[in-house]
Every structure is written in C-alpha cells, then in structure tokens.
Short mmCIF file of C-alpha atoms in Angstrom, two decimals:
data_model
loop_
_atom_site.label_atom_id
_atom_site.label_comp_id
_atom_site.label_asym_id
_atom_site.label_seq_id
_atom_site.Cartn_x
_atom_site.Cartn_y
_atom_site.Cartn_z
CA UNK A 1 -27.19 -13.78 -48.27
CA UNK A 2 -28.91 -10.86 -46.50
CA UNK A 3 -27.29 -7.34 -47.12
CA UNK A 4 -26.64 -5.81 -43.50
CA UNK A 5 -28.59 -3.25 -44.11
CA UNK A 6 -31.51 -5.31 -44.10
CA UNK A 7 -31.25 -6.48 -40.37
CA UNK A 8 -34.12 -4.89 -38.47
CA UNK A 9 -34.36 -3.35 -35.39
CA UNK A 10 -31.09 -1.31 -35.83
CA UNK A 11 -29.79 2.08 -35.41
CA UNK A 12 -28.79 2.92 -38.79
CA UNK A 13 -24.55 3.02 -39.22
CA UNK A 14 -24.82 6.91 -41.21
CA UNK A 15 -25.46 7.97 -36.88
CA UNK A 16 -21.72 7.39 -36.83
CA UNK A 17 -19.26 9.50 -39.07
CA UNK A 18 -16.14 7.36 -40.31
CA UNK A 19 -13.11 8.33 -38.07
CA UNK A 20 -9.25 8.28 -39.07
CA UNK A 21 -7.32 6.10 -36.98
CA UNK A 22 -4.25 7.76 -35.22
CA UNK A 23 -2.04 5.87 -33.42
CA UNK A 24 0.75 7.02 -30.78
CA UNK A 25 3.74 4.62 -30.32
CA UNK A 26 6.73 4.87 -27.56
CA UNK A 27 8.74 7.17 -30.43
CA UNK A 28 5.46 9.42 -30.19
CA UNK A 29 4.97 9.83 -26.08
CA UNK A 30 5.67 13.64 -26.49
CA UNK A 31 3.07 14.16 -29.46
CA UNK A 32 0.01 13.02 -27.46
CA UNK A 33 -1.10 16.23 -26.03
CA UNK A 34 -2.82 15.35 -23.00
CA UNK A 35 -0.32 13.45 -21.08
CA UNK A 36 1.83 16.82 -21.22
CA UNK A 37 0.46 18.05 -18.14
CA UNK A 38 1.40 14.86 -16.08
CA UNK A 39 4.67 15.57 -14.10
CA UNK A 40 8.37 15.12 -16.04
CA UNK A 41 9.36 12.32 -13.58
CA UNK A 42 6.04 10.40 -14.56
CA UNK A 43 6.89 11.00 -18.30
CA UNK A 44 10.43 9.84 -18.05
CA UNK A 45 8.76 7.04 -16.22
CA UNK A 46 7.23 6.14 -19.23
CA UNK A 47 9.71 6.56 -21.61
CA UNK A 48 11.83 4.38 -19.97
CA UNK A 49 9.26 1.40 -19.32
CA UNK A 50 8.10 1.52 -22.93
CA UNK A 51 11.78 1.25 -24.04
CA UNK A 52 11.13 -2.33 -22.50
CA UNK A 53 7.76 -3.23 -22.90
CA UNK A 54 5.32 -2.41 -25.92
CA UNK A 55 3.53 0.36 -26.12
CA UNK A 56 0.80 1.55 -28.38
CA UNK A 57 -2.57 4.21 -28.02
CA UNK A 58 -4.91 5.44 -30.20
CA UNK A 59 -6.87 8.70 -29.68
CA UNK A 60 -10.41 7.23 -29.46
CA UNK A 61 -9.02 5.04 -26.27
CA UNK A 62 -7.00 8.26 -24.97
CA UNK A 63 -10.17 10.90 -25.63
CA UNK A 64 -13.23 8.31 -25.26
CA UNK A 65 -12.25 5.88 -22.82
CA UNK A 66 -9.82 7.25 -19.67
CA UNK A 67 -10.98 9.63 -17.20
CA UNK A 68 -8.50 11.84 -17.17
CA UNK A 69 -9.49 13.13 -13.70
CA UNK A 70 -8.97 9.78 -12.13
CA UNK A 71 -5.56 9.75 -13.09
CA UNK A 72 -3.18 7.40 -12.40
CA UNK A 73 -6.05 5.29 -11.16
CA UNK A 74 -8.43 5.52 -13.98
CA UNK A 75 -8.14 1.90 -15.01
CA UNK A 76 -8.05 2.10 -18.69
CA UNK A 77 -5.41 4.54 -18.28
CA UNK A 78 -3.34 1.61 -16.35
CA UNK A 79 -4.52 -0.68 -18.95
CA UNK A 80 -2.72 0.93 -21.95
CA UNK A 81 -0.01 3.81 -20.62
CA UNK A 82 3.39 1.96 -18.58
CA UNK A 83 4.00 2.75 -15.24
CA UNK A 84 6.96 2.51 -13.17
CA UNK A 85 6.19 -0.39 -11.02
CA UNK A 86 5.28 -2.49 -14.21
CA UNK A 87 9.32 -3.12 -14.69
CA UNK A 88 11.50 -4.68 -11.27
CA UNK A 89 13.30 -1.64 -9.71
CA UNK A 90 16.47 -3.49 -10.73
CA UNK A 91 15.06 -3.13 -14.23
CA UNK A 92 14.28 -0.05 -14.03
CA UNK A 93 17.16 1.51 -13.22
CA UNK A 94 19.38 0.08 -15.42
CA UNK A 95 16.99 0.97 -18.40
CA UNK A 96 16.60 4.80 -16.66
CA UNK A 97 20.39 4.72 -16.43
CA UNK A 98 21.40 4.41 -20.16
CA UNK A 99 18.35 6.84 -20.71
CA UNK A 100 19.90 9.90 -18.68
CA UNK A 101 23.22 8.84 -19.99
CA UNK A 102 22.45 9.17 -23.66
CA UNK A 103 22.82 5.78 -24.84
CA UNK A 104 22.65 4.49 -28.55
CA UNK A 105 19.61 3.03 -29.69
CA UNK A 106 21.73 -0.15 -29.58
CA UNK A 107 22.74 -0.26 -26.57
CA UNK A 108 19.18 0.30 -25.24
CA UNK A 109 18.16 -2.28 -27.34
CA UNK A 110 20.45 -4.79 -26.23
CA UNK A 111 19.55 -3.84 -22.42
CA UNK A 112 16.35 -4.45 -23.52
CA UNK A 113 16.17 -7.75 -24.99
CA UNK A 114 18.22 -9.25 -21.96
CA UNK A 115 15.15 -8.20 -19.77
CA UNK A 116 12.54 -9.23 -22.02
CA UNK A 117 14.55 -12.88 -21.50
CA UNK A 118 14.22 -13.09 -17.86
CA UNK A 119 10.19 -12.20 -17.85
CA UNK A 120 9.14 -15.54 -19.07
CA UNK A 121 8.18 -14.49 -22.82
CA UNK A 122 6.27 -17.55 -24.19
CA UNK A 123 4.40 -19.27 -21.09
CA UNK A 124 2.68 -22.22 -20.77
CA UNK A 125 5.10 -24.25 -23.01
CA UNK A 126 3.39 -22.09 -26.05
CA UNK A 127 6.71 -22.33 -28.34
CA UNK A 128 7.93 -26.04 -26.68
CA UNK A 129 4.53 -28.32 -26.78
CA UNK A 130 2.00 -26.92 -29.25
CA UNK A 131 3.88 -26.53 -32.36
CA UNK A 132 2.36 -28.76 -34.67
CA UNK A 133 3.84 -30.80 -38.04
CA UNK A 134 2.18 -31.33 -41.52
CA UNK A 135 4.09 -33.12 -43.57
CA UNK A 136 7.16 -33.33 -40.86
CA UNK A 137 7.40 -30.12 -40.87
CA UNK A 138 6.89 -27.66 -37.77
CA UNK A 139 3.81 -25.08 -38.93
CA UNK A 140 5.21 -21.75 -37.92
CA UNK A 141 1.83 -19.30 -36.52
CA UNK A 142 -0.11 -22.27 -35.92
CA UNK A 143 -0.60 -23.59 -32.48
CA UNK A 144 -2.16 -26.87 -31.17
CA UNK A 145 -2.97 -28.01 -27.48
CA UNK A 146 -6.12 -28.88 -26.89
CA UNK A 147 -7.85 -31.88 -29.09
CA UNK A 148 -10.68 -30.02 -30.12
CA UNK A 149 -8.97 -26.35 -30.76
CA UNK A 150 -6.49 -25.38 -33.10
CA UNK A 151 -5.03 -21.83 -33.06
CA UNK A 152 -4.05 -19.47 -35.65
CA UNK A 153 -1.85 -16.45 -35.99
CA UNK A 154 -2.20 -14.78 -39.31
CA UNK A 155 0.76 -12.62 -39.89
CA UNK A 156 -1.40 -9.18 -41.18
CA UNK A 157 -2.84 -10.01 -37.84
CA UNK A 158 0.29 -9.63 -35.30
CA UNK A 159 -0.13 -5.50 -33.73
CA UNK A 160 -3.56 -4.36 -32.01
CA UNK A 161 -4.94 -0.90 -32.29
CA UNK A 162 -3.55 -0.29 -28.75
CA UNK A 163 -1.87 -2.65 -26.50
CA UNK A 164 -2.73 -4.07 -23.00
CA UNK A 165 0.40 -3.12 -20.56
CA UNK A 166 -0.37 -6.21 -19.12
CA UNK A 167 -0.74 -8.11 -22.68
CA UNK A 168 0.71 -12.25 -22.06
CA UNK A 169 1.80 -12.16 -25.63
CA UNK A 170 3.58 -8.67 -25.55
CA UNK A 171 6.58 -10.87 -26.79
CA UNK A 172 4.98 -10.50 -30.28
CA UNK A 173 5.31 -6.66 -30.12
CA UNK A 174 9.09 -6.38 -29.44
CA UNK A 175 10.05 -6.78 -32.75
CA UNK A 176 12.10 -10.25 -32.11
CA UNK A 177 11.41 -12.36 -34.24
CA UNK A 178 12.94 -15.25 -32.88
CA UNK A 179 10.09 -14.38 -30.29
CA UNK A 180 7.45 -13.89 -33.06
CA UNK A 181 4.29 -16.76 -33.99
CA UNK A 182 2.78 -15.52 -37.06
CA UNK A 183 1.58 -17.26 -40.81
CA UNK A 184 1.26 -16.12 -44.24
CA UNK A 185 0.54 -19.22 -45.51
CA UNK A 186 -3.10 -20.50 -45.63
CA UNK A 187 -2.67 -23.17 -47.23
CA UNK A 188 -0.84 -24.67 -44.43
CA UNK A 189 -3.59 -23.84 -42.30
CA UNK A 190 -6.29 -25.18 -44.29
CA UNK A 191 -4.34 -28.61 -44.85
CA UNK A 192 -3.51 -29.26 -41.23
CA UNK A 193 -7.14 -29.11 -40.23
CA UNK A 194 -7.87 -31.34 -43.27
CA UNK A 195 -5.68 -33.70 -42.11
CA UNK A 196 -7.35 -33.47 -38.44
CA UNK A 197 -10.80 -34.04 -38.44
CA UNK A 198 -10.58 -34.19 -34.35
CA UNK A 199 -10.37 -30.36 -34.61
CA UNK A 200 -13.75 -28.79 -34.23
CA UNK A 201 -12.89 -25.03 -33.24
CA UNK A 202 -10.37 -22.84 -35.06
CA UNK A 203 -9.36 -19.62 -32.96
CA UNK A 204 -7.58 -17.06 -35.11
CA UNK A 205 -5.73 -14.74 -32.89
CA UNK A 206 -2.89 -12.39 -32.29
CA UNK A 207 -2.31 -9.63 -32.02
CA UNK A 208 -5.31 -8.85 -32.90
CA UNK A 209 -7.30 -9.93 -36.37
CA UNK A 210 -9.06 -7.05 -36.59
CA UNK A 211 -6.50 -5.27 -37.79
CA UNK A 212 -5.91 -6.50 -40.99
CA UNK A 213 -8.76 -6.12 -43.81
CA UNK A 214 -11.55 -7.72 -44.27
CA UNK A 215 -9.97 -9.38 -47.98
CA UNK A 216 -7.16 -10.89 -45.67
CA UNK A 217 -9.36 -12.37 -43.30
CA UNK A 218 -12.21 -13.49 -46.26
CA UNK A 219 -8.31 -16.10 -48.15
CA UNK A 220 -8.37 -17.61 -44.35
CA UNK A 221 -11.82 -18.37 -43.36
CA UNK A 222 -14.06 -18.37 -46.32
CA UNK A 223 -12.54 -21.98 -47.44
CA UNK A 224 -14.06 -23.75 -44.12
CA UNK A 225 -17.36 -23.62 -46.16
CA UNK A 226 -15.99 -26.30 -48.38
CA UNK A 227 -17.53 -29.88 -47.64
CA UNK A 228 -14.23 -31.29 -46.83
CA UNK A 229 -13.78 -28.70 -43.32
CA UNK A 230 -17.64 -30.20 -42.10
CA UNK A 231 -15.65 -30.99 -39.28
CA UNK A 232 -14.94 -27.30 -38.24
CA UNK A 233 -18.09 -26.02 -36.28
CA UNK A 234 -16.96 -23.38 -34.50
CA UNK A 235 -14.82 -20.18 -35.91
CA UNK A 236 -13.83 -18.16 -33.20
CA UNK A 237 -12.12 -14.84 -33.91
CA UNK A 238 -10.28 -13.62 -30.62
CA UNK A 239 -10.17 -9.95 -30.51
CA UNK A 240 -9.89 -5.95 -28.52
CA UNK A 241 -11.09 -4.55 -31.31
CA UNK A 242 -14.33 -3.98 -29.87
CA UNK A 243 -12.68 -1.88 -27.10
CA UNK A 244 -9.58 -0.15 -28.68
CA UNK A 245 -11.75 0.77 -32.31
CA UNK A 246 -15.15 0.17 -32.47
CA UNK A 247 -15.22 1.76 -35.86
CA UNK A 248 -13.79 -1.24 -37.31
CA UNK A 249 -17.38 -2.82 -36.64
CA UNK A 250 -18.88 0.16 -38.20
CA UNK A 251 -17.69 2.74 -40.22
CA UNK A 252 -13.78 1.60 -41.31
CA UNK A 253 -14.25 0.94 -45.15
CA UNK A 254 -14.09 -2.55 -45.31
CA UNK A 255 -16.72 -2.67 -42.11
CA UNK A 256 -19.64 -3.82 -44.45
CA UNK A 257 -17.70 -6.22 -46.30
CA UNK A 258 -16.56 -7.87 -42.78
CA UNK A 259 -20.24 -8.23 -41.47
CA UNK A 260 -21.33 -9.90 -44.49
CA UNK A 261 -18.33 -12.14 -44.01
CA UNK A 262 -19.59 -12.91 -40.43
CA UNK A 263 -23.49 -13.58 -41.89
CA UNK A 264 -21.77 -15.73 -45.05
CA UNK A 265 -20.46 -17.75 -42.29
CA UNK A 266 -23.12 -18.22 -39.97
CA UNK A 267 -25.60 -18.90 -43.09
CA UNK A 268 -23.09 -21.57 -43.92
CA UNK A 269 -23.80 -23.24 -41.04
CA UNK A 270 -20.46 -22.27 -38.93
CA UNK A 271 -21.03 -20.95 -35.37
CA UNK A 272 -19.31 -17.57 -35.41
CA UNK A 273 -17.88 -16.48 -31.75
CA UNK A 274 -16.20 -13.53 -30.95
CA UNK A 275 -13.99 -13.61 -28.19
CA UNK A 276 -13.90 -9.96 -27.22
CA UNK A 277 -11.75 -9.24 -24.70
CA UNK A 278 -13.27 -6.87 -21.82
CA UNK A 279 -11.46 -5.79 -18.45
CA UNK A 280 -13.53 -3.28 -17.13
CA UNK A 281 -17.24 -1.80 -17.95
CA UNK A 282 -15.76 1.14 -19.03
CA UNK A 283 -15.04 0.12 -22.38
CA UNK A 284 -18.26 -0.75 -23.07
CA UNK A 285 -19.78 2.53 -22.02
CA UNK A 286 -19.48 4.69 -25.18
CA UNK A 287 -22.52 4.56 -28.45
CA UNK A 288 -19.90 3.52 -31.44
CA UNK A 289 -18.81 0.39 -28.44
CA UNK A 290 -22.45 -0.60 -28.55
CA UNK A 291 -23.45 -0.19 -31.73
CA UNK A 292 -20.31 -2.53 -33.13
CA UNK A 293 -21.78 -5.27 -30.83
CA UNK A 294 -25.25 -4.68 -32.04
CA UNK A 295 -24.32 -5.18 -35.86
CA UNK A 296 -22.33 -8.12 -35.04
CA UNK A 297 -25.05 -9.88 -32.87
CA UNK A 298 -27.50 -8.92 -36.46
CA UNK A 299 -25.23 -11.25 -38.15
CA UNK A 300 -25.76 -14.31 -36.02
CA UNK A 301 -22.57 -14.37 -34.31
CA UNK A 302 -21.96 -14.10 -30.73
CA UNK A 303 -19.93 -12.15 -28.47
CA UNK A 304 -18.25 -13.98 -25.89
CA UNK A 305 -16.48 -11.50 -23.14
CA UNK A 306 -13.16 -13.03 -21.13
CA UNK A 307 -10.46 -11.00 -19.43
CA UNK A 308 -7.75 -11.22 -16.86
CA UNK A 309 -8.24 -10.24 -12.98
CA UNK A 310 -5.91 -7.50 -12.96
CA UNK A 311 -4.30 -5.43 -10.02
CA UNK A 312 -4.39 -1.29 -10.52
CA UNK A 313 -7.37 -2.09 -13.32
CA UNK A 314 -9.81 -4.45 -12.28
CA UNK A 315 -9.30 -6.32 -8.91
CA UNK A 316 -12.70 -5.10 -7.53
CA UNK A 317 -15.45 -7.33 -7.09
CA UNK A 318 -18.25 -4.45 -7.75
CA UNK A 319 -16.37 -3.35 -11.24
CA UNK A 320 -16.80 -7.48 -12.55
CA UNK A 321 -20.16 -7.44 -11.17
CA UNK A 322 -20.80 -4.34 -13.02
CA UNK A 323 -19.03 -5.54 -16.37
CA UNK A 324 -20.71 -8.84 -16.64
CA UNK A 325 -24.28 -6.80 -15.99
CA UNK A 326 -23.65 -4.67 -18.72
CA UNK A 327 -22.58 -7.70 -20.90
CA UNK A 328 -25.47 -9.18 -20.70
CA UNK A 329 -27.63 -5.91 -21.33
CA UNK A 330 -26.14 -5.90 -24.88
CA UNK A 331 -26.52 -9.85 -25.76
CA UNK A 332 -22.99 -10.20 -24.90
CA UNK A 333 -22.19 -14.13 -22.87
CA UNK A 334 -19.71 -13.70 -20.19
CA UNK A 335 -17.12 -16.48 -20.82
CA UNK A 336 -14.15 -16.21 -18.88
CA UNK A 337 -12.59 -14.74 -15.91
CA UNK A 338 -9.00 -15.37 -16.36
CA UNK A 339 -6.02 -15.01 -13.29
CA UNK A 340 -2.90 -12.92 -14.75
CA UNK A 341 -0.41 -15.05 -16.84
CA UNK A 342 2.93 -15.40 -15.21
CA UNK A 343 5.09 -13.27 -17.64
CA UNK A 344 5.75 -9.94 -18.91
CA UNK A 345 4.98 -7.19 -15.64
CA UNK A 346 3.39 -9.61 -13.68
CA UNK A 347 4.86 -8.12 -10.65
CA UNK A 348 2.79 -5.39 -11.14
CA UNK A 349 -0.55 -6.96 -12.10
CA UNK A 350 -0.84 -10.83 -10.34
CA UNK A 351 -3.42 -10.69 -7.50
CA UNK A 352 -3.06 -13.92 -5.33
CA UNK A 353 -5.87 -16.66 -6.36
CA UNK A 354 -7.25 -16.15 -2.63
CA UNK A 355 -8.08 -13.14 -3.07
CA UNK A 356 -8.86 -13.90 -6.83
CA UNK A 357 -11.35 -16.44 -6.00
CA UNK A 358 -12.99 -13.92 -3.22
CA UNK A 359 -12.99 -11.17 -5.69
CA UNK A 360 -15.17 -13.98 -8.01
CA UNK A 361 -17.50 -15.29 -5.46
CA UNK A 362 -18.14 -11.59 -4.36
CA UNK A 363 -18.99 -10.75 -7.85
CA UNK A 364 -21.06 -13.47 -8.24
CA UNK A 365 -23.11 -12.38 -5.57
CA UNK A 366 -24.45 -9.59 -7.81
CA UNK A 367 -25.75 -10.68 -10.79
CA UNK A 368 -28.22 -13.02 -12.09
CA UNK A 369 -27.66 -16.34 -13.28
CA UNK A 370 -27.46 -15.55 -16.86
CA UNK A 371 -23.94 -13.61 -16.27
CA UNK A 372 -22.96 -16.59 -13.76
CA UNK A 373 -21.78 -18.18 -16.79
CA UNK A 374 -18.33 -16.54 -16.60
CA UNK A 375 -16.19 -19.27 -15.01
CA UNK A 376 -12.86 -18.54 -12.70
CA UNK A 377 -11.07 -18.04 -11.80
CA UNK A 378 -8.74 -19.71 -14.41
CA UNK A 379 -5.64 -20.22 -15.17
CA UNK A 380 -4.21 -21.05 -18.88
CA UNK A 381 -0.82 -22.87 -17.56
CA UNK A 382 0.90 -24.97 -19.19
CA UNK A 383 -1.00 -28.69 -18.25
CA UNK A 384 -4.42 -27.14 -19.04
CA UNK A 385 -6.97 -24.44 -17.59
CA UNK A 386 -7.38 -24.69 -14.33
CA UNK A 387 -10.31 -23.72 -12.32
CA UNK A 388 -10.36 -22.28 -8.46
CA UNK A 389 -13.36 -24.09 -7.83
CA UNK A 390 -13.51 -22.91 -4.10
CA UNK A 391 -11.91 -23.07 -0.83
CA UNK A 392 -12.31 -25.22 1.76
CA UNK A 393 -11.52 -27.10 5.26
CA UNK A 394 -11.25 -31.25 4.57
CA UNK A 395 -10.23 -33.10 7.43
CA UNK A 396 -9.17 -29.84 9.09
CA UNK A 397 -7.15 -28.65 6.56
CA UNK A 398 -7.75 -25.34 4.52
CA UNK A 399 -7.43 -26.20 1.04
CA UNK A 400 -7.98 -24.98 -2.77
CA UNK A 401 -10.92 -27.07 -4.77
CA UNK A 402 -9.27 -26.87 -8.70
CA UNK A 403 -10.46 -28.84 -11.32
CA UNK A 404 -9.28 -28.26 -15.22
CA UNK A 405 -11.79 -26.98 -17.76
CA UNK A 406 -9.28 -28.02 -20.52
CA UNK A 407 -6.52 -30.71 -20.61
CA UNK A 408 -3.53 -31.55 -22.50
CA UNK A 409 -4.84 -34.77 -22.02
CA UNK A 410 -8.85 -34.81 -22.28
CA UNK A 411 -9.13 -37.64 -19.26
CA UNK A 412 -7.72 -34.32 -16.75
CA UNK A 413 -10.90 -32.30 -17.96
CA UNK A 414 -13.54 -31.59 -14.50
CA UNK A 415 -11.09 -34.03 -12.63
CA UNK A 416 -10.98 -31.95 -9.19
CA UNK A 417 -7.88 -31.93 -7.28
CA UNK A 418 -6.80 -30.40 -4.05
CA UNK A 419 -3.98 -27.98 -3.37
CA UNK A 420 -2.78 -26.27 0.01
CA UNK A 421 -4.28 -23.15 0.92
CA UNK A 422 -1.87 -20.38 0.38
CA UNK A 423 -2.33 -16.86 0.88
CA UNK A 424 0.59 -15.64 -1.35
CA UNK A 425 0.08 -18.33 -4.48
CA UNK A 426 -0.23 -16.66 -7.93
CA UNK A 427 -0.22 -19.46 -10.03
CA UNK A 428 -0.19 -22.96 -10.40
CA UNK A 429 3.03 -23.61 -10.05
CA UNK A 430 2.95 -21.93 -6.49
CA UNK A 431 0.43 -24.58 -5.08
CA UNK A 432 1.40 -27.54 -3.28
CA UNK A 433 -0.62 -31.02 -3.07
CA UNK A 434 -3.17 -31.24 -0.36
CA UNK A 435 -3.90 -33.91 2.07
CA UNK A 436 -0.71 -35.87 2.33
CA UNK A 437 -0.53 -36.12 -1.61
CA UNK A 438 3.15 -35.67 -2.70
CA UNK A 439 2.13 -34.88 -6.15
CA UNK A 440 -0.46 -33.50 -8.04
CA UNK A 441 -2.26 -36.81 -9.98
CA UNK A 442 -1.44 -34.87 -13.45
CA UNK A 443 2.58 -34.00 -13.14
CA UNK A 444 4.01 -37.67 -13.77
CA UNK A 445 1.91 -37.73 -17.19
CA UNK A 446 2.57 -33.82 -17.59
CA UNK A 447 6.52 -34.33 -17.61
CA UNK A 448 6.49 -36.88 -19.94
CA UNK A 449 4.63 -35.01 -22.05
CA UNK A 450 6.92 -32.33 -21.83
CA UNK A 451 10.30 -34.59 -22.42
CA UNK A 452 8.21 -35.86 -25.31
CA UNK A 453 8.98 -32.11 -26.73
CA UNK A 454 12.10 -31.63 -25.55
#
C-alpha cells in the first residue's frame, strides 16, 4: 500500500498547523464571544430554541465560515445558530415562558420532549419499515430499505462537529434514546450483509462518522476485504466533516491513519464514496476545505456532494449554480439536490417543490454538463426518492412529471407518474393524482407494505 505521502501533485499537509477542536453547545451560548454583540432579545431567542432543538458550533465554522457582517442572513450562520421562526410561535412561547419564569431543568425538559413528539421525529417510516432481523432478531443502528443499500449507524458515530439547524435526524441529538439508532456491535453488521448477498452498497452514517477515530472506523470496514463480503462494492461513508472540520482530513492525529484506510480500501478493490454534504459554496471556500478534498481524491475515493434546498440558506438558484461549479473545480461529483424533509423546523426551512423545481432548472442553466449530474429535486419519503422531473400542461392540465430514483419496491424505480400542479405542495404527501387518477399507481402496494410492519 502506498504511504500518503507519496501521492504526487500535492500541497504538502506541514502548510497546515494541527488545530484543537473547541466546541460550543446550548449550555455554552454565552461563552462564544462573538455572538455577544447581537441584541439580548436575539440571544434569548436562541436560548430558548436550542432548549428544543440541538445545537452545536465549533470555532473554525463560527471564525472561518460565517460572515459576520451579513448577519442574520449570512447562510452558514442560519445553517448552524437557531432562530426564532425555526420553532411554531405556539412553541415558542411556551418554551420562552418557563424560561423567564425560572423553570427546573425538568420541567423544561419535559416541555421539551412533548414538542419534539409533534415535529415528526423519524420520517419516512425510518423506525417502522427498515428495521431489519438476523437471526429473528430486530438489528438496532442498522437500517434497510432499498435492495441494494444497507445503512449503518455506528454508535462512536452519533454527534457531528456542529449541527445543521435544519438536520432530518436532529432526533438523534436530543438525548432520547427511545429516539436514538445507533450500533456497537459489528459483528451484527458484518453477519447481516453475509447473510444478504443482494446488498451491494453499505452507507455508514449518523451523526456523523467522522467523528469517531480512525481505529473505530478501521473494526467496521476493514473486514469487507474478506472474500466472503465480494458482494459489497461500494462503501460509502456519509459525512459534514468536510465542512464543519476539515482538519479531520488533515492534520487531527489519526488523519494519516484514516487516508491510508481509504487507499487500503480502494486498493482492495472497494469503490470508496464520500457523501459530503454541501449547502452552500461557502463552505468550500477556505485552503484546509480544499486541501481535505484533495488528499482524499489522492486516495482513490470520490467525493460525492448532496444537500437539501433550504429556505434562509440556500433557496437561490445562482448560490447552487455557484456550488456545483466549484464542486466540480475540485474533482468533487454533484450527486444530489434534495427538497427539505418534513420534520424537525420544517416550517422554517420547506420551500414549495414549484418553486424548488424552478430554483433547479434555473441553476441548471448555469453550468456545464459535467455538474448537471446533480439530480432534483428529490424527495427521500417514505415509498422511495422521488424525482420532480418537470412541470407541465397534458390535456390542458398543469401537472408535476415525478418519477422515483429509488423504490421500496425496485419495479417503482424511473416509473413516471403525474401529480396536480400545486403551488403550496411541500412534499409528497401534499400532491394529488393527475388526470382523473384517484390514486397514485404505488399507494395500494405502499400500504400493504406498511401494514406488513405494523
């Protein structure tokens, strides 16, 4: 196996000095310096949203990444600090209430976890219909929905180095753990994909794996090499990393050791993907941000880039257009443009999927065909991902074109199917059949499917 410090054509890593990773939680809002000078109101603001929702900052993201002259409207500042509108004013109010009042820490807590309740914390079906069995026994941290993909949540994997405010898994971060997907156990793991040779593609996820060290990841991953996981192609390792702390690429102590893991692999044969997780081209503007995708792309692997369309952070044609330029400047493949998952502070982030799929085309416009592979808009619900494929007048009436892109049953997959035209939908479940149809051709099978798992 090549050392990394034999890929050519690199700027050498000693250009970067190691950095200590600080972190800032919701128990830490007053120690971060620079948000000081915002007004009281706004601070109480966000005291009282991150009593609710998870919150978590580093100082590279607060010093290296937000503008602090755009603020509030400096998107990476919306993408990581809460904000009033992110909770329903009824919400709100009662969470600001027991705040001026005093309340315990219980009694906030309890407040707390009845909201979390009502803002859909598991969508798609993700704890009801992809919990698979080995052995008749439900695997806890593993997921399973599509044929060809299995999912893993390694528990040293389940916090990020900041958190999205708009995050569709923020249930992970609330400390519930009756709301909590995570595994220990790799052997589990590694006999459930034994035992399905379908599987081609393992996605280990979060959270975020790139927090845990390199050793942790190395028990999970470095097993697929073994003759009897031929069937595994594909490792994909889904991750913000590459945004919120570059340095884990780089300089962290373990960085070496987890490039070499990344070469092992792709010497081994195994197609290495990184599914980094961009929302707007400012993440991707500093030198550590680049030079963690350039050692990674040394390795073999690839960097795949997907991201919601989010209101108050990216719901601008030019800033896509700009993202998935820059992309493709460093060897990154734009994969995915996602619409906003119905849970958590959606109120505050959906955009409609008219204007979603205008927002698409428009950015489309702009580049050249080698970033026209990010496909959207799409949504993960629970029958599949579905696809806005484009909008359209048949027989004089204004409809949506979908088609899935994945299926919980494969025959659904590039099946296209016609909804109403709606200038208000948000999601799937908003749409109506088109053209007389009284149901969409999937929801008969789809509710079976779902009684099945009852």
């Amino acid at each position: 196996m090549n050392s990394i410090v034999s890929f050519p054509n690199r700027i050498p890593t000693t250009e970067f000095e190691e950095r200590r990773f600080k972190v800032y939680t919701d128990r830490q809002l007053d120690k971060i310096e620079i948000i000081q000078n915002l007004p009281e109101e706004t601070l109480f603001e966000m005291k009282v949203v991150a009593s609710v929702l998870p919150f978590r900052v580093n100082e590279y993201v607060i010093n290296e990444l937000i503008n602090w002259d755009k603020v509030p409207n400096d998107p990476i500042y919306q993408l990581v600090f809460p904000q009033k509108g992110m909770l329903k004013d009824e919400h709100f109010e009662r969470m600001a209430k027991l705040h001026r009042e005093g309340a315990d820490k219980k009694e906030i807590q309890e407040a707390a976890k009845e909201i979390r309740d009502e803002l859909n914390p598991h969508p798609a079906g993700q704890m009801e219909m992809n919990m698979p069995e080995l052995d008749g026994e439900v695997l806890d941290g593993i997921q399973h929905k599509y044929r060809e993909t299995v999912l893993f949540f390694p528990s040293q994997g389940q916090t990020c180095h900041s958190y999205c405010t708009f995050c569709f898994r923020w249930a992970q971060f609330v400390g519930d753990k009756d709301l909590k997907m995570a595994s220990t156990d790799a052997e589990k793991m590694h006999g459930y994909l034994r035992n399905h040779t379908e599987v081609t593609d393992l996605l280990v996820t979060g959270g975020d794996p790139m927090v845990m060290k390199t050793k942790n990841l190395v028990q999970y991953l470095e097993p697929l090499l073994e003759p009897e996981f031929d069937h595994i192609q594909t490792i994909r390792i889904g991750t913000k990393a590459l945004t919120f702390w570059p340095y884990r690429f780089v300089t962290d102590k373990d960085a070496d050791e987890l490039i070499e893991l990344f070469a092992k692999l792709v010497d081994a044969g195994k197609h290495v993907a990184i599914m980094a997780h961009y929302n707007h081209w400012q993440e991707i503007s500093t030198d550590i941000a680049e030079e963690a995708i350039r050692r990674i792309r040394a390795t073999g692997a690839e960097i795949r880039a997907q991201g919601p369309l989010i209101k108050h952070v990216n719901d601008d044609a030019d800033a896509w257009a700009k993202l998935w330029k820059k992309e493709v400047k460093l060897g990154i493949i734009p994969y995915y443009m996602f619409v906003e998952r119905d849970t958590g502070a959606k109120n505050y982030f959906e955009v409609p999927l008219a204007e979603a799929y205008k927002i698409y085309r428009e950015a489309m416009k702009q580049v050249s065909g080698l970033a026209r592979t990010a496909r959207g808009p799409s949504m993960s619900a629970g029958p599949g991902k579905v696809e806005i494929q484009g909008i359209t007048e048949i027989k004089g009436e204004k409809v949506f074109v979908l088609r899935f892109l994945q299926g919980r049953n494969p025959d659904w997959v590039q099946r296209p199917f016609f909804a109403k035209y709606s200038e208000t939908a948000t999601w799937l479940h908003d749409l109506e059949p088109a053209l007389g149809e009284e149901k969409f051709f999937f929801e008969d099978e789809y509710a079976e499917m779902q009684k099945g798992n009852g």
